[in-house]
Amino acid sequence: MKTLNKNILHKLNSFTLVFSCFTLWISGFLSTEAEGILSYALILSIGVVHGANDVSLLLKDKKESSLKEILKIIFIYVVVVLGTAALFFNFIAMATLLFIILSGYHFGEQHWAIRLEIRKKFKYIYHTLYGILIFSLLFHLNETESIAVIQDLTAVILPDNLFFYTSIASGGLVILFCSYFYIYIHRKWQFWLQELFFIAVIALIFKTASLIWAFAIYFIIWHSLPSLLTQLIHIYGKAEKDYLKAYVKSSLLYWIGAIVFLLMLFYFLQDYHKLFISILVAFLAAITLPHAIVMTRMFTHKKR
């Protein structure tokens, strides 16, 4: 899939910034509890839906979509999900680190694949570095809460200022890559100034909101909605209201199953908050791996 045309990208950027400003404004009126409830609602609705059509994306570029082919893809998909979940519960510290790195790559890929064509030898490491910068800023600007959550989840005590240093390191490397891209790929300084502004807005959101609310804002507004847009264009050729309805309809069964599963867990584990959070993170990690693979395949697919 190629980068988005300038008109669509401009509208997407405007939409993202307007809604980001709205979240900054509304943060001042929400209690921590309200932010948490709204965050989970957004993550489990829009967040889950944006990754619920992976099978359709896999079948999009195949000439034949027989029942056997569909069942084969679903089987592989389920095996990857269960395997990831098993890894998470048996090696939780290592799996959490891998989850952050993989999610970082996935976030970076979604942001940059629609904006700039980067050579294959650079894009994987750059996308990962950009995503790690996002996570580092999120954790650094909510450091006390982040360290406590990670300790509860993995039993690992992280040193103070760790995320400050990872922010500096990843930020410095991102700047080096951007300097190279400016010289050899895209010499319009306005483009890079805009990207710097985006980072500043994201950092302001992270600083203003609680950890879960800050993550939800980025995950939904900066990642999931742009991902939905690119998936609609890839599957249907354009992003229109009727196609969005068709997309949601085709992902409804997957979404209902995921929500029912999580609601049942919450019902039985509501008195065991730590265990519920661990399972929720494992669930997100399990569906992130296959989704990230599918999206990479979509972005690297050349339009005929």
GROMACS .gro file of C-alpha atoms in nm:
model
  304
    1MET     CA    1   0.000   0.000   0.000
    2LYS     CA    2   0.133   0.343  -0.096
    3THR     CA    3   0.131   0.658   0.115
    4LEU     CA    4  -0.200   0.842   0.142
    5ASN     CA    5  -0.262   1.125  -0.102
    6LYS     CA    6  -0.207   1.475   0.035
    7ASN     CA    7  -0.575   1.565   0.062
    8ILE     CA    8  -0.670   1.257   0.267
    9LEU     CA    9  -0.358   1.290   0.483
   10HIS     CA   10  -0.432   1.657   0.549
   11LYS     CA   11  -0.788   1.573   0.660
   12LEU     CA   12  -0.658   1.290   0.880
   13ASN     CA   13  -0.400   1.518   1.045
   14SER     CA   14  -0.661   1.788   1.106
   15PHE     CA   15  -0.904   1.535   1.254
   16THR     CA   16  -0.633   1.390   1.479
   17LEU     CA   17  -0.524   1.729   1.610
   18VAL     CA   18  -0.879   1.855   1.671
   19PHE     CA   19  -0.976   1.546   1.867
   20SER     CA   20  -0.645   1.552   2.054
   21CYS     CA   21  -0.720   1.908   2.165
   22PHE     CA   22  -1.067   1.792   2.269
   23THR     CA   23  -0.918   1.517   2.485
   24LEU     CA   24  -0.683   1.768   2.646
   25TRP     CA   25  -0.981   1.987   2.727
   26ILE     CA   26  -1.200   1.706   2.858
   27SER     CA   27  -0.917   1.567   3.075
   28GLY     CA   28  -0.967   1.863   3.308
   29PHE     CA   29  -1.323   1.753   3.384
   30LEU     CA   30  -1.270   1.380   3.431
   31SER     CA   31  -1.180   1.206   3.754
   32THR     CA   32  -0.916   0.933   3.745
   33GLU     CA   33  -1.191   0.672   3.777
   34ALA     CA   34  -1.388   0.824   3.488
   35GLU     CA   35  -1.076   0.834   3.272
   36GLY     CA   36  -1.020   0.466   3.345
   37ILE     CA   37  -1.374   0.365   3.252
   38LEU     CA   38  -1.370   0.570   2.931
   39SER     CA   39  -1.025   0.436   2.842
   40TYR     CA   40  -1.129   0.071   2.875
   41ALA     CA   41  -1.449   0.142   2.680
   42LEU     CA   42  -1.256   0.297   2.389
   43ILE     CA   43  -0.985   0.030   2.387
   44LEU     CA   44  -1.239  -0.253   2.394
   45SER     CA   45  -1.458  -0.095   2.126
   46ILE     CA   46  -1.265   0.099   1.861
   47GLY     CA   47  -0.931  -0.049   1.966
   48VAL     CA   48  -1.041  -0.411   1.929
   49VAL     CA   49  -1.248  -0.344   1.615
   50HIS     CA   50  -0.951  -0.192   1.430
   51GLY     CA   51  -0.776  -0.529   1.451
   52ALA     CA   52  -1.081  -0.745   1.395
   53ASN     CA   53  -1.064  -0.776   1.017
   54ASP     CA   54  -0.723  -0.938   0.981
   55VAL     CA   55  -0.863  -1.242   0.799
   56SER     CA   56  -1.030  -1.015   0.541
   57LEU     CA   57  -0.701  -0.834   0.490
   58LEU     CA   58  -0.518  -1.163   0.440
   59LEU     CA   59  -0.775  -1.283   0.188
   60LYS     CA   60  -0.787  -0.950   0.003
   61ASP     CA   61  -0.485  -1.022  -0.216
   62LYS     CA   62  -0.557  -1.389  -0.279
   63LYS     CA   63  -0.712  -1.488  -0.612
   64GLU     CA   64  -0.919  -1.761  -0.450
   65SER     CA   65  -1.086  -1.753  -0.109
   66SER     CA   66  -1.215  -2.107  -0.068
   67LEU     CA   67  -1.355  -2.233   0.261
   68LYS     CA   68  -1.041  -2.443   0.304
   69GLU     CA   69  -0.820  -2.135   0.261
   70ILE     CA   70  -1.029  -1.934   0.506
   71LEU     CA   71  -1.020  -2.211   0.769
   72LYS     CA   72  -0.644  -2.249   0.721
   73ILE     CA   73  -0.587  -1.878   0.782
   74ILE     CA   74  -0.816  -1.877   1.086
   75PHE     CA   75  -0.639  -2.182   1.229
   76ILE     CA   76  -0.294  -2.024   1.191
   77TYR     CA   77  -0.426  -1.699   1.336
   78VAL     CA   78  -0.571  -1.874   1.643
   79VAL     CA   79  -0.250  -2.075   1.697
   80VAL     CA   80  -0.043  -1.753   1.690
   81VAL     CA   81  -0.281  -1.586   1.938
   82LEU     CA   82  -0.277  -1.882   2.178
   83GLY     CA   83   0.100  -1.922   2.143
   84THR     CA   84   0.154  -1.556   2.227
   85ALA     CA   85  -0.076  -1.582   2.530
   86ALA     CA   86   0.110  -1.893   2.651
   87LEU     CA   87   0.444  -1.714   2.613
   88PHE     CA   88   0.308  -1.422   2.812
   89PHE     CA   89   0.192  -1.632   3.106
   90ASN     CA   90   0.509  -1.844   3.122
   91PHE     CA   91   0.771  -1.574   3.061
   92ILE     CA   92   0.587  -1.259   3.160
   93ALA     CA   93   0.882  -1.019   3.196
   94MET     CA   94   1.038  -1.115   2.862
   95ALA     CA   95   0.698  -1.125   2.692
   96THR     CA   96   0.610  -0.778   2.824
   97LEU     CA   97   0.933  -0.636   2.682
   98LEU     CA   98   0.872  -0.804   2.346
   99PHE     CA   99   0.513  -0.677   2.351
  100ILE     CA  100   0.631  -0.318   2.399
  101ILE     CA  101   0.890  -0.350   2.120
  102LEU     CA  102   0.644  -0.514   1.881
  103SER     CA  103   0.372  -0.260   1.962
  104GLY     CA  104   0.629   0.015   1.914
  105TYR     CA  105   0.710  -0.114   1.567
  106HIS     CA  106   0.340  -0.147   1.487
  107PHE     CA  107   0.265   0.209   1.603
  108GLY     CA  108   0.562   0.346   1.412
  109GLU     CA  109   0.469   0.160   1.097
  110GLN     CA  110   0.110   0.284   1.102
  111HIS     CA  111   0.222   0.644   1.149
  112TRP     CA  112   0.495   0.650   0.884
  113ALA     CA  113   0.381   0.404   0.616
  114ILE     CA  114   0.100   0.640   0.513
  115ARG     CA  115   0.327   0.945   0.519
  116LEU     CA  116   0.668   0.860   0.379
  117GLU     CA  117   0.811   0.584   0.160
  118ILE     CA  118   1.120   0.459   0.343
  119ARG     CA  119   1.368   0.208   0.207
  120LYS     CA  120   1.323  -0.144   0.339
  121LYS     CA  121   1.669  -0.153   0.499
  122PHE     CA  122   1.576   0.146   0.719
  123LYS     CA  123   1.204   0.123   0.781
  124TYR     CA  124   1.191  -0.168   1.027
  125ILE     CA  125   1.443  -0.019   1.268
  126TYR     CA  126   1.308   0.335   1.222
  127HIS     CA  127   0.947   0.234   1.279
  128THR     CA  128   1.055   0.049   1.594
  129LEU     CA  129   1.259   0.343   1.723
  130TYR     CA  130   0.970   0.583   1.666
  131GLY     CA  131   0.731   0.354   1.854
  132ILE     CA  132   0.979   0.311   2.139
  133LEU     CA  133   1.003   0.691   2.158
  134ILE     CA  134   0.624   0.708   2.193
  135PHE     CA  135   0.622   0.445   2.469
  136SER     CA  136   0.921   0.605   2.643
  137LEU     CA  137   0.747   0.943   2.651
  138LEU     CA  138   0.427   0.781   2.778
  139PHE     CA  139   0.610   0.599   3.058
  140HIS     CA  140   0.843   0.888   3.144
  141LEU     CA  141   0.564   1.146   3.169
  142ASN     CA  142   0.367   0.904   3.390
  143GLU     CA  143   0.674   0.750   3.552
  144THR     CA  144   0.552   0.668   3.902
  145GLU     CA  145   0.234   0.504   3.775
  146SER     CA  146   0.418   0.323   3.493
  147ILE     CA  147   0.683   0.172   3.720
  148ALA     CA  148   0.413   0.058   3.965
  149VAL     CA  149   0.206  -0.108   3.690
  150ILE     CA  150   0.509  -0.284   3.540
  151GLN     CA  151   0.618  -0.403   3.885
  152ASP     CA  152   0.269  -0.540   3.957
  153LEU     CA  153   0.261  -0.708   3.618
  154THR     CA  154   0.611  -0.856   3.601
  155ALA     CA  155   0.751  -0.834   3.958
  156VAL     CA  156   1.044  -0.641   3.808
  157ILE     CA  157   1.150  -0.320   3.985
  158LEU     CA  158   1.272  -0.068   3.729
  159PRO     CA  159   1.527   0.203   3.818
  160ASP     CA  160   1.420   0.565   3.841
  161ASN     CA  161   1.475   0.778   3.529
  162LEU     CA  162   1.496   0.469   3.305
  163PHE     CA  163   1.229   0.604   3.074
  164PHE     CA  164   1.391   0.948   3.069
  165TYR     CA  165   1.706   0.790   2.928
  166THR     CA  166   1.518   0.573   2.679
  167SER     CA  167   1.330   0.886   2.566
  168ILE     CA  168   1.658   1.070   2.509
  169ALA     CA  169   1.822   0.773   2.335
  170SER     CA  170   1.530   0.685   2.108
  171GLY     CA  171   1.459   1.053   2.042
  172GLY     CA  172   1.819   1.114   1.941
  173LEU     CA  173   1.820   0.816   1.704
  174VAL     CA  174   1.487   0.924   1.552
  175ILE     CA  175   1.634   1.271   1.487
  176LEU     CA  176   1.937   1.113   1.315
  177PHE     CA  177   1.714   0.906   1.089
  178CYS     CA  178   1.492   1.206   1.014
  179SER     CA  179   1.799   1.411   0.921
  180TYR     CA  180   1.901   1.140   0.675
  181PHE     CA  181   1.548   1.119   0.534
  182TYR     CA  182   1.540   1.498   0.497
  183ILE     CA  183   1.861   1.495   0.294
  184TYR     CA  184   1.791   1.191   0.076
  185ILE     CA  185   1.413   1.136   0.066
  186HIS     CA  186   1.196   1.435   0.154
  187ARG     CA  187   1.351   1.784   0.163
  188LYS     CA  188   1.042   1.983   0.263
  189TRP     CA  189   1.122   2.122   0.606
  190GLN     CA  190   0.753   2.198   0.669
  191PHE     CA  191   0.681   1.824   0.672
  192TRP     CA  192   0.943   1.757   0.940
  193LEU     CA  193   0.837   2.061   1.145
  194GLN     CA  194   0.484   1.923   1.141
  195GLU     CA  195   0.607   1.585   1.266
  196LEU     CA  196   0.796   1.758   1.546
  197PHE     CA  197   0.476   1.941   1.636
  198PHE     CA  198   0.290   1.609   1.645
  199ILE     CA  199   0.542   1.472   1.895
  200ALA     CA  200   0.498   1.784   2.110
  201VAL     CA  201   0.118   1.742   2.108
  202ILE     CA  202   0.149   1.373   2.199
  203ALA     CA  203   0.389   1.457   2.484
  204LEU     CA  204   0.146   1.723   2.611
  205ILE     CA  205  -0.136   1.467   2.613
  206PHE     CA  206   0.082   1.217   2.800
  207LYS     CA  207   0.177   1.484   3.054
  208THR     CA  208  -0.181   1.599   3.109
  209ALA     CA  209  -0.364   1.267   3.129
  210SER     CA  210  -0.330   0.965   3.356
  211LEU     CA  211  -0.139   0.664   3.223
  212ILE     CA  212  -0.438   0.462   3.100
  213TRP     CA  213  -0.618   0.768   2.959
  214ALA     CA  214  -0.302   0.889   2.783
  215PHE     CA  215  -0.249   0.545   2.629
  216ALA     CA  216  -0.614   0.525   2.522
  217ILE     CA  217  -0.597   0.866   2.353
  218TYR     CA  218  -0.289   0.771   2.154
  219PHE     CA  219  -0.407   0.419   2.080
  220ILE     CA  220  -0.747   0.532   1.951
  221ILE     CA  221  -0.691   0.875   1.792
  222TRP     CA  222  -0.334   0.843   1.668
  223HIS     CA  223  -0.329   0.474   1.583
  224SER     CA  224  -0.661   0.287   1.559
  225LEU     CA  225  -0.861   0.543   1.359
  226PRO     CA  226  -0.581   0.600   1.102
  227SER     CA  227  -0.546   0.222   1.082
  228LEU     CA  228  -0.919   0.185   1.014
  229LEU     CA  229  -0.889   0.444   0.738
  230THR     CA  230  -0.601   0.265   0.566
  231GLN     CA  231  -0.772  -0.073   0.600
  232LEU     CA  232  -1.091   0.061   0.441
  233ILE     CA  233  -0.892   0.200   0.149
  234HIS     CA  234  -0.703  -0.127   0.108
  235ILE     CA  235  -1.010  -0.354   0.125
  236TYR     CA  236  -1.271  -0.141  -0.053
  237GLY     CA  237  -1.064   0.108  -0.254
  238LYS     CA  238  -1.189   0.413  -0.065
  239ALA     CA  239  -1.309   0.519   0.279
  240GLU     CA  240  -1.683   0.586   0.277
  241LYS     CA  241  -1.966   0.550   0.526
  242ASP     CA  242  -2.116   0.241   0.361
  243TYR     CA  243  -1.776   0.069   0.354
  244LEU     CA  244  -1.724   0.149   0.721
  245LYS     CA  245  -2.059  -0.017   0.799
  246ALA     CA  246  -1.953  -0.322   0.598
  247TYR     CA  247  -1.619  -0.332   0.781
  248VAL     CA  248  -1.784  -0.316   1.124
  249LYS     CA  249  -2.041  -0.577   1.023
  250SER     CA  250  -1.772  -0.820   0.905
  251SER     CA  251  -1.576  -0.776   1.229
  252LEU     CA  252  -1.878  -0.792   1.461
  253LEU     CA  253  -1.853  -1.162   1.550
  254TYR     CA  254  -1.482  -1.131   1.638
  255TRP     CA  255  -1.550  -0.822   1.846
  256ILE     CA  256  -1.848  -0.971   2.033
  257GLY     CA  257  -1.646  -1.283   2.115
  258ALA     CA  258  -1.357  -1.075   2.250
  259ILE     CA  259  -1.585  -0.852   2.459
  260VAL     CA  260  -1.783  -1.146   2.603
  261PHE     CA  261  -1.456  -1.316   2.698
  262LEU     CA  262  -1.325  -1.005   2.874
  263LEU     CA  263  -1.655  -0.931   3.048
  264MET     CA  264  -1.664  -1.286   3.184
  265LEU     CA  265  -1.309  -1.246   3.309
  266PHE     CA  266  -1.397  -0.915   3.472
  267TYR     CA  267  -1.702  -1.070   3.641
  268PHE     CA  268  -1.503  -1.357   3.790
  269LEU     CA  269  -1.188  -1.154   3.865
  270GLN     CA  270  -1.334  -0.819   3.974
  271ASP     CA  271  -1.191  -0.874   4.323
  272TYR     CA  272  -0.851  -0.962   4.176
  273HIS     CA  273  -0.762  -0.639   3.995
  274LYS     CA  274  -0.396  -0.729   3.943
  275LEU     CA  275  -0.482  -1.064   3.782
  276PHE     CA  276  -0.744  -0.903   3.558
  277ILE     CA  277  -0.495  -0.640   3.436
  278SER     CA  278  -0.240  -0.915   3.368
  279ILE     CA  279  -0.492  -1.110   3.160
  280LEU     CA  280  -0.603  -0.794   2.978
  281VAL     CA  281  -0.244  -0.711   2.883
  282ALA     CA  282  -0.187  -1.073   2.777
  283PHE     CA  283  -0.504  -1.056   2.565
  284LEU     CA  284  -0.389  -0.735   2.394
  285ALA     CA  285  -0.044  -0.883   2.338
  286ALA     CA  286  -0.191  -1.202   2.192
  287ILE     CA  287  -0.399  -1.017   1.933
  288THR     CA  288  -0.127  -0.759   1.860
  289LEU     CA  289   0.128  -1.005   1.717
  290PRO     CA  290  -0.086  -1.149   1.435
  291HIS     CA  291  -0.241  -0.808   1.367
  292ALA     CA  292   0.102  -0.644   1.335
  293ILE     CA  293   0.212  -0.916   1.092
  294VAL     CA  294  -0.103  -0.870   0.883
  295MET     CA  295  -0.063  -0.491   0.873
  296THR     CA  296   0.303  -0.517   0.770
  297ARG     CA  297   0.195  -0.747   0.489
  298MET     CA  298  -0.070  -0.495   0.386
  299PHE     CA  299   0.170  -0.201   0.385
  300THR     CA  300   0.436  -0.389   0.188
  301HIS     CA  301   0.186  -0.518  -0.069
  302LYS     CA  302   0.226  -0.346  -0.404
  303LYS     CA  303  -0.092  -0.231  -0.568
  304ARG     CA  304  -0.150  -0.389  -0.904
   0.00000   0.00000   0.00000
